[in-house]
Each structure stands twice: as C-alpha cells, then as structure tokens.
Amino acid sequence: MRIRIDRGRCQGAGQCALHAPELFDQSDEDGMVVVLDDQPPPELRDKARLAEQLCPNSVIRVLEEEDG
C-alpha cells in the first residue's frame, strides 16, 4: 500500500490528521496535509483508507500494491 496526496487541492480540513494522526499531519505554515508515512504498516492500513474516504476534497489516494 502507498499513500499519495494532491497537496494542491488540499483545503486544510484536517480530517486525515484527526482520524489517522500516525499517518497524517498538517503543515504549521499553511495547514495543508503532510504525509508522515506513505507506506503504512498493516496495522494502520484501515486508518489510511478511512482518511481517504473522509477527505472532503478527495486529496488522498490509497494505492493497493499487488503481490509479487
């Protein structure tokens, strides 16, 4: 799994940082999303998917990598 963001579309709603603080933060400078871990471990993958679903601007994309 990989996390990708489109920072240019982020409006700083903060839902990602609120629901998955292990994976996302907000910049002190402009409040936009910052990815802390773009390859989350298995135990955080559900949180990454939740953040993707909750993002009001669809900034977050969770890409599932195929095995092998």
PDB file of N, CA and C in Angstrom:
ATOM      1  N   MET A   1       0.838  -1.172   0.000  1.00  0.00           N
ATOM      2  CA  MET A   1       0.000   0.000   0.000  1.00  0.00           C
ATOM      3  C   MET A   1       0.887   1.240   0.000  1.00  0.00           C
ATOM      4  N   ARG A   2       0.445   2.220  -0.768  1.00  0.00           N
ATOM      5  CA  ARG A   2       1.108   3.520  -0.790  1.00  0.00           C
ATOM      6  C   ARG A   2       0.052   4.605  -0.679  1.00  0.00           C
ATOM      7  N   ILE A   3       0.430   5.689  -0.029  1.00  0.00           N
ATOM      8  CA  ILE A   3      -0.450   6.840   0.096  1.00  0.00           C
ATOM      9  C   ILE A   3       0.086   7.947  -0.790  1.00  0.00           C
ATOM     10  N   ARG A   4      -0.785   8.506  -1.592  1.00  0.00           N
ATOM     11  CA  ARG A   4      -0.444   9.642  -2.447  1.00  0.00           C
ATOM     12  C   ARG A   4      -1.410  10.781  -2.134  1.00  0.00           C
ATOM     13  N   ILE A   5      -0.919  12.000  -2.221  1.00  0.00           N
ATOM     14  CA  ILE A   5      -1.786  13.147  -1.988  1.00  0.00           C
ATOM     15  C   ILE A   5      -1.640  14.150  -3.130  1.00  0.00           C
ATOM     16  N   ASP A   6      -2.683  14.931  -3.308  1.00  0.00           N
ATOM     17  CA  ASP A   6      -2.662  16.055  -4.238  1.00  0.00           C
ATOM     18  C   ASP A   6      -2.720  17.305  -3.372  1.00  0.00           C
ATOM     19  N   ARG A   7      -1.568  17.744  -2.936  1.00  0.00           N
ATOM     20  CA  ARG A   7      -1.481  18.854  -1.985  1.00  0.00           C
ATOM     21  C   ARG A   7      -2.082  20.141  -2.554  1.00  0.00           C
ATOM     22  N   GLY A   8      -2.056  20.294  -3.859  1.00  0.00           N
ATOM     23  CA  GLY A   8      -2.595  21.478  -4.496  1.00  0.00           C
ATOM     24  C   GLY A   8      -4.098  21.619  -4.332  1.00  0.00           C
ATOM     25  N   ARG A   9      -4.780  20.512  -4.087  1.00  0.00           N
ATOM     26  CA  ARG A   9      -6.240  20.530  -3.892  1.00  0.00           C
ATOM     27  C   ARG A   9      -6.639  20.559  -2.427  1.00  0.00           C
ATOM     28  N   CYS A  10      -5.682  20.382  -1.537  1.00  0.00           N
ATOM     29  CA  CYS A  10      -5.973  20.345  -0.099  1.00  0.00           C
ATOM     30  C   CYS A  10      -6.459  21.718   0.369  1.00  0.00           C
ATOM     31  N   GLN A  11      -7.505  21.690   1.198  1.00  0.00           N
ATOM     32  CA  GLN A  11      -8.017  22.932   1.768  1.00  0.00           C
ATOM     33  C   GLN A  11      -7.848  22.966   3.289  1.00  0.00           C
ATOM     34  N   GLY A  12      -7.104  21.995   3.818  1.00  0.00           N
ATOM     35  CA  GLY A  12      -6.765  22.016   5.235  1.00  0.00           C
ATOM     36  C   GLY A  12      -7.890  21.657   6.185  1.00  0.00           C
ATOM     37  N   ALA A  13      -8.827  20.830   5.749  1.00  0.00           N
ATOM     38  CA  ALA A  13      -9.940  20.436   6.621  1.00  0.00           C
ATOM     39  C   ALA A  13      -9.455  19.638   7.835  1.00  0.00           C
ATOM     40  N   GLY A  14      -8.382  18.886   7.689  1.00  0.00           N
ATOM     41  CA  GLY A  14      -7.768  18.190   8.810  1.00  0.00           C
ATOM     42  C   GLY A  14      -8.389  16.869   9.205  1.00  0.00           C
ATOM     43  N   GLN A  15      -9.326  16.355   8.427  1.00  0.00           N
ATOM     44  CA  GLN A  15      -9.950  15.074   8.772  1.00  0.00           C
ATOM     45  C   GLN A  15      -8.924  13.944   8.784  1.00  0.00           C
ATOM     46  N   CYS A  16      -7.951  14.010   7.895  1.00  0.00           N
ATOM     47  CA  CYS A  16      -6.923  12.964   7.849  1.00  0.00           C
ATOM     48  C   CYS A  16      -6.102  12.944   9.139  1.00  0.00           C
ATOM     49  N   ALA A  17      -5.647  14.112   9.572  1.00  0.00           N
ATOM     50  CA  ALA A  17      -4.838  14.201  10.787  1.00  0.00           C
ATOM     51  C   ALA A  17      -5.658  13.852  12.029  1.00  0.00           C
ATOM     52  N   LEU A  18      -6.936  14.169  12.010  1.00  0.00           N
ATOM     53  CA  LEU A  18      -7.810  13.866  13.134  1.00  0.00           C
ATOM     54  C   LEU A  18      -8.029  12.364  13.288  1.00  0.00           C
ATOM     55  N   HIS A  19      -8.247  11.669  12.178  1.00  0.00           N
ATOM     56  CA  HIS A  19      -8.592  10.248  12.222  1.00  0.00           C
ATOM     57  C   HIS A  19      -7.408   9.303  12.052  1.00  0.00           C
ATOM     58  N   ALA A  20      -6.291   9.799  11.538  1.00  0.00           N
ATOM     59  CA  ALA A  20      -5.105   8.953  11.370  1.00  0.00           C
ATOM     60  C   ALA A  20      -3.840   9.773  11.670  1.00  0.00           C
ATOM     61  N   PRO A  21      -3.682  10.213  12.913  1.00  0.00           N
ATOM     62  CA  PRO A  21      -2.532  11.064  13.252  1.00  0.00           C
ATOM     63  C   PRO A  21      -1.183  10.369  13.118  1.00  0.00           C
ATOM     64  N   GLU A  22      -1.201   9.042  13.061  1.00  0.00           N
ATOM     65  CA  GLU A  22       0.050   8.305  12.860  1.00  0.00           C
ATOM     66  C   GLU A  22       0.541   8.445  11.412  1.00  0.00           C
ATOM     67  N   LEU A  23      -0.378   8.786  10.506  1.00  0.00           N
ATOM     68  CA  LEU A  23      -0.060   8.837   9.083  1.00  0.00           C
ATOM     69  C   LEU A  23      -0.059  10.237   8.491  1.00  0.00           C
ATOM     70  N   PHE A  24      -0.835  11.150   9.097  1.00  0.00           N
ATOM     71  CA  PHE A  24      -1.015  12.475   8.524  1.00  0.00           C
ATOM     72  C   PHE A  24      -0.858  13.566   9.581  1.00  0.00           C
ATOM     73  N   ASP A  25      -0.402  14.714   9.117  1.00  0.00           N
ATOM     74  CA  ASP A  25      -0.336  15.909   9.945  1.00  0.00           C
ATOM     75  C   ASP A  25      -0.725  17.080   9.060  1.00  0.00           C
ATOM     76  N   GLN A  26      -0.729  18.269   9.646  1.00  0.00           N
ATOM     77  CA  GLN A  26      -0.983  19.480   8.883  1.00  0.00           C
ATOM     78  C   GLN A  26       0.211  20.403   9.049  1.00  0.00           C
ATOM     79  N   SER A  27       0.598  21.029   7.956  1.00  0.00           N
ATOM     80  CA  SER A  27       1.732  21.937   7.962  1.00  0.00           C
ATOM     81  C   SER A  27       1.466  23.120   8.879  1.00  0.00           C
ATOM     82  N   ASP A  28       2.463  23.498   9.670  1.00  0.00           N
ATOM     83  CA  ASP A  28       2.338  24.681  10.517  1.00  0.00           C
ATOM     84  C   ASP A  28       2.278  25.955   9.674  1.00  0.00           C
ATOM     85  N   GLU A  29       2.840  25.897   8.480  1.00  0.00           N
ATOM     86  CA  GLU A  29       2.904  27.084   7.621  1.00  0.00           C
ATOM     87  C   GLU A  29       1.581  27.403   6.940  1.00  0.00           C
ATOM     88  N   ASP A  30       0.944  26.372   6.361  1.00  0.00           N
ATOM     89  CA  ASP A  30      -0.264  26.646   5.580  1.00  0.00           C
ATOM     90  C   ASP A  30      -1.453  25.747   5.919  1.00  0.00           C
ATOM     91  N   GLY A  31      -1.278  24.832   6.866  1.00  0.00           N
ATOM     92  CA  GLY A  31      -2.371  23.964   7.294  1.00  0.00           C
ATOM     93  C   GLY A  31      -2.689  22.818   6.354  1.00  0.00           C
ATOM     94  N   MET A  32      -1.916  22.675   5.290  1.00  0.00           N
ATOM     95  CA  MET A  32      -2.176  21.624   4.310  1.00  0.00           C
ATOM     96  C   MET A  32      -1.624  20.284   4.795  1.00  0.00           C
ATOM     97  N   VAL A  33      -2.148  19.223   4.205  1.00  0.00           N
ATOM     98  CA  VAL A  33      -1.800  17.864   4.595  1.00  0.00           C
ATOM     99  C   VAL A  33      -0.301  17.582   4.412  1.00  0.00           C
ATOM    100  N   VAL A  34       0.217  16.827   5.366  1.00  0.00           N
ATOM    101  CA  VAL A  34       1.579  16.307   5.313  1.00  0.00           C
ATOM    102  C   VAL A  34       1.472  14.813   5.587  1.00  0.00           C
ATOM    103  N   VAL A  35       2.045  14.002   4.712  1.00  0.00           N
ATOM    104  CA  VAL A  35       2.045  12.551   4.914  1.00  0.00           C
ATOM    105  C   VAL A  35       3.254  12.180   5.762  1.00  0.00           C
ATOM    106  N   LEU A  36       3.014  11.524   6.869  1.00  0.00           N
ATOM    107  CA  LEU A  36       4.095  11.115   7.763  1.00  0.00           C
ATOM    108  C   LEU A  36       4.668   9.754   7.385  1.00  0.00           C
ATOM    109  N   ASP A  37       3.842   8.906   6.800  1.00  0.00           N
ATOM    110  CA  ASP A  37       4.286   7.567   6.395  1.00  0.00           C
ATOM    111  C   ASP A  37       3.507   7.171   5.148  1.00  0.00           C
ATOM    112  N   ASP A  38       4.170   7.216   3.989  1.00  0.00           N
ATOM    113  CA  ASP A  38       3.457   6.923   2.745  1.00  0.00           C
ATOM    114  C   ASP A  38       3.358   5.429   2.447  1.00  0.00           C
ATOM    115  N   GLN A  39       3.976   4.602   3.291  1.00  0.00           N
ATOM    116  CA  GLN A  39       3.864   3.153   3.185  1.00  0.00           C
ATOM    117  C   GLN A  39       3.521   2.592   4.560  1.00  0.00           C
ATOM    118  N   PRO A  40       2.262   2.734   4.949  1.00  0.00           N
ATOM    119  CA  PRO A  40       1.898   2.353   6.316  1.00  0.00           C
ATOM    120  C   PRO A  40       2.004   0.853   6.558  1.00  0.00           C
ATOM    121  N   PRO A  41       2.314   0.502   7.804  1.00  0.00           N
ATOM    122  CA  PRO A  41       2.340  -0.913   8.168  1.00  0.00           C
ATOM    123  C   PRO A  41       0.916  -1.469   8.174  1.00  0.00           C
ATOM    124  N   PRO A  42       0.790  -2.779   8.136  1.00  0.00           N
ATOM    125  CA  PRO A  42      -0.534  -3.405   8.066  1.00  0.00           C
ATOM    126  C   PRO A  42      -1.529  -2.914   9.115  1.00  0.00           C
ATOM    127  N   GLU A  43      -1.063  -2.649  10.321  1.00  0.00           N
ATOM    128  CA  GLU A  43      -1.987  -2.256  11.386  1.00  0.00           C
ATOM    129  C   GLU A  43      -2.562  -0.844  11.204  1.00  0.00           C
ATOM    130  N   LEU A  44      -2.010  -0.053  10.280  1.00  0.00           N
ATOM    131  CA  LEU A  44      -2.517   1.301  10.034  1.00  0.00           C
ATOM    132  C   LEU A  44      -3.233   1.449   8.696  1.00  0.00           C
ATOM    133  N   ARG A  45      -3.343   0.386   7.963  1.00  0.00           N
ATOM    134  CA  ARG A  45      -3.923   0.477   6.622  1.00  0.00           C
ATOM    135  C   ARG A  45      -5.408   0.831   6.639  1.00  0.00           C
ATOM    136  N   ASP A  46      -6.153   0.348   7.613  1.00  0.00           N
ATOM    137  CA  ASP A  46      -7.567   0.724   7.708  1.00  0.00           C
ATOM    138  C   ASP A  46      -7.713   2.213   7.989  1.00  0.00           C
ATOM    139  N   LYS A  47      -6.806   2.768   8.790  1.00  0.00           N
ATOM    140  CA  LYS A  47      -6.846   4.199   9.068  1.00  0.00           C
ATOM    141  C   LYS A  47      -6.540   5.009   7.808  1.00  0.00           C
ATOM    142  N   ALA A  48      -5.625   4.524   6.988  1.00  0.00           N
ATOM    143  CA  ALA A  48      -5.313   5.208   5.732  1.00  0.00           C
ATOM    144  C   ALA A  48      -6.531   5.223   4.819  1.00  0.00           C
ATOM    145  N   ARG A  49      -7.216   4.110   4.737  1.00  0.00           N
ATOM    146  CA  ARG A  49      -8.422   4.030   3.900  1.00  0.00           C
ATOM    147  C   ARG A  49      -9.533   4.933   4.432  1.00  0.00           C
ATOM    148  N   LEU A  50      -9.667   5.002   5.756  1.00  0.00           N
ATOM    149  CA  LEU A  50     -10.670   5.874   6.355  1.00  0.00           C
ATOM    150  C   LEU A  50     -10.362   7.339   6.035  1.00  0.00           C
ATOM    151  N   ALA A  51      -9.105   7.734   6.166  1.00  0.00           N
ATOM    152  CA  ALA A  51      -8.712   9.106   5.848  1.00  0.00           C
ATOM    153  C   ALA A  51      -9.021   9.430   4.386  1.00  0.00           C
ATOM    154  N   GLU A  52      -8.780   8.481   3.505  1.00  0.00           N
ATOM    155  CA  GLU A  52      -9.097   8.680   2.086  1.00  0.00           C
ATOM    156  C   GLU A  52     -10.594   8.926   1.912  1.00  0.00           C
ATOM    157  N   GLN A  53     -11.409   8.158   2.581  1.00  0.00           N
ATOM    158  CA  GLN A  53     -12.863   8.290   2.463  1.00  0.00           C
ATOM    159  C   GLN A  53     -13.383   9.592   3.064  1.00  0.00           C
ATOM    160  N   LEU A  54     -12.769  10.053   4.144  1.00  0.00           N
ATOM    161  CA  LEU A  54     -13.256  11.228   4.850  1.00  0.00           C
ATOM    162  C   LEU A  54     -12.767  12.558   4.292  1.00  0.00           C
ATOM    163  N   CYS A  55     -11.765  12.523   3.444  1.00  0.00           N
ATOM    164  CA  CYS A  55     -11.213  13.764   2.902  1.00  0.00           C
ATOM    165  C   CYS A  55     -12.267  14.470   2.037  1.00  0.00           C
ATOM    166  N   PRO A  56     -12.686  15.678   2.425  1.00  0.00           N
ATOM    167  CA  PRO A  56     -13.750  16.358   1.681  1.00  0.00           C
ATOM    168  C   PRO A  56     -13.348  16.804   0.280  1.00  0.00           C
ATOM    169  N   ASN A  57     -12.055  16.888   0.002  1.00  0.00           N
ATOM    170  CA  ASN A  57     -11.592  17.318  -1.310  1.00  0.00           C
ATOM    171  C   ASN A  57     -10.960  16.186  -2.118  1.00  0.00           C
ATOM    172  N   SER A  58     -11.087  14.957  -1.633  1.00  0.00           N
ATOM    173  CA  SER A  58     -10.527  13.783  -2.316  1.00  0.00           C
ATOM    174  C   SER A  58      -9.057  13.979  -2.670  1.00  0.00           C
ATOM    175  N   VAL A  59      -8.321  14.479  -1.707  1.00  0.00           N
ATOM    176  CA  VAL A  59      -6.895  14.751  -1.875  1.00  0.00           C
ATOM    177  C   VAL A  59      -6.057  13.483  -1.709  1.00  0.00           C
ATOM    178  N   ILE A  60      -6.541  12.559  -0.901  1.00  0.00           N
ATOM    179  CA  ILE A  60      -5.781  11.361  -0.541  1.00  0.00           C
ATOM    180  C   ILE A  60      -6.166  10.201  -1.437  1.00  0.00           C
ATOM    181  N   ARG A  61      -5.147   9.520  -1.937  1.00  0.00           N
ATOM    182  CA  ARG A  61      -5.372   8.282  -2.699  1.00  0.00           C
ATOM    183  C   ARG A  61      -4.561   7.177  -2.043  1.00  0.00           C
ATOM    184  N   VAL A  62      -5.229   6.096  -1.750  1.00  0.00           N
ATOM    185  CA  VAL A  62      -4.569   4.916  -1.205  1.00  0.00           C
ATOM    186  C   VAL A  62      -4.455   3.923  -2.346  1.00  0.00           C
ATOM    187  N   LEU A  63      -3.231   3.602  -2.693  1.00  0.00           N
ATOM    188  CA  LEU A  63      -2.968   2.681  -3.794  1.00  0.00           C
ATOM    189  C   LEU A  63      -2.600   1.324  -3.238  1.00  0.00           C
ATOM    190  N   GLU A  64      -3.365   0.341  -3.605  1.00  0.00           N
ATOM    191  CA  GLU A  64      -3.096  -1.026  -3.165  1.00  0.00           C
ATOM    192  C   GLU A  64      -2.067  -1.625  -4.123  1.00  0.00           C
ATOM    193  N   GLU A  65      -0.992  -2.146  -3.588  1.00  0.00           N
ATOM    194  CA  GLU A  65       0.032  -2.781  -4.410  1.00  0.00           C
ATOM    195  C   GLU A  65      -0.293  -4.254  -4.553  1.00  0.00           C
ATOM    196  N   GLU A  66      -0.122  -4.748  -5.741  1.00  0.00           N
ATOM    197  CA  GLU A  66      -0.387  -6.159  -5.980  1.00  0.00           C
ATOM    198  C   GLU A  66       0.801  -6.996  -5.536  1.00  0.00           C
ATOM    199  N   ASP A  67       0.508  -8.162  -5.030  1.00  0.00           N
ATOM    200  CA  ASP A  67       1.571  -9.081  -4.590  1.00  0.00           C
ATOM    201  C   ASP A  67       2.403  -9.534  -5.768  1.00  0.00           C
ATOM    202  N   GLY A  68       3.720  -9.645  -5.499  1.00  0.00           N
ATOM    203  CA  GLY A  68       4.632 -10.209  -6.492  1.00  0.00           C
ATOM    204  C   GLY A  68       4.868  -9.310  -7.612  1.00  0.00           C
TER     205      GLY A  68
END
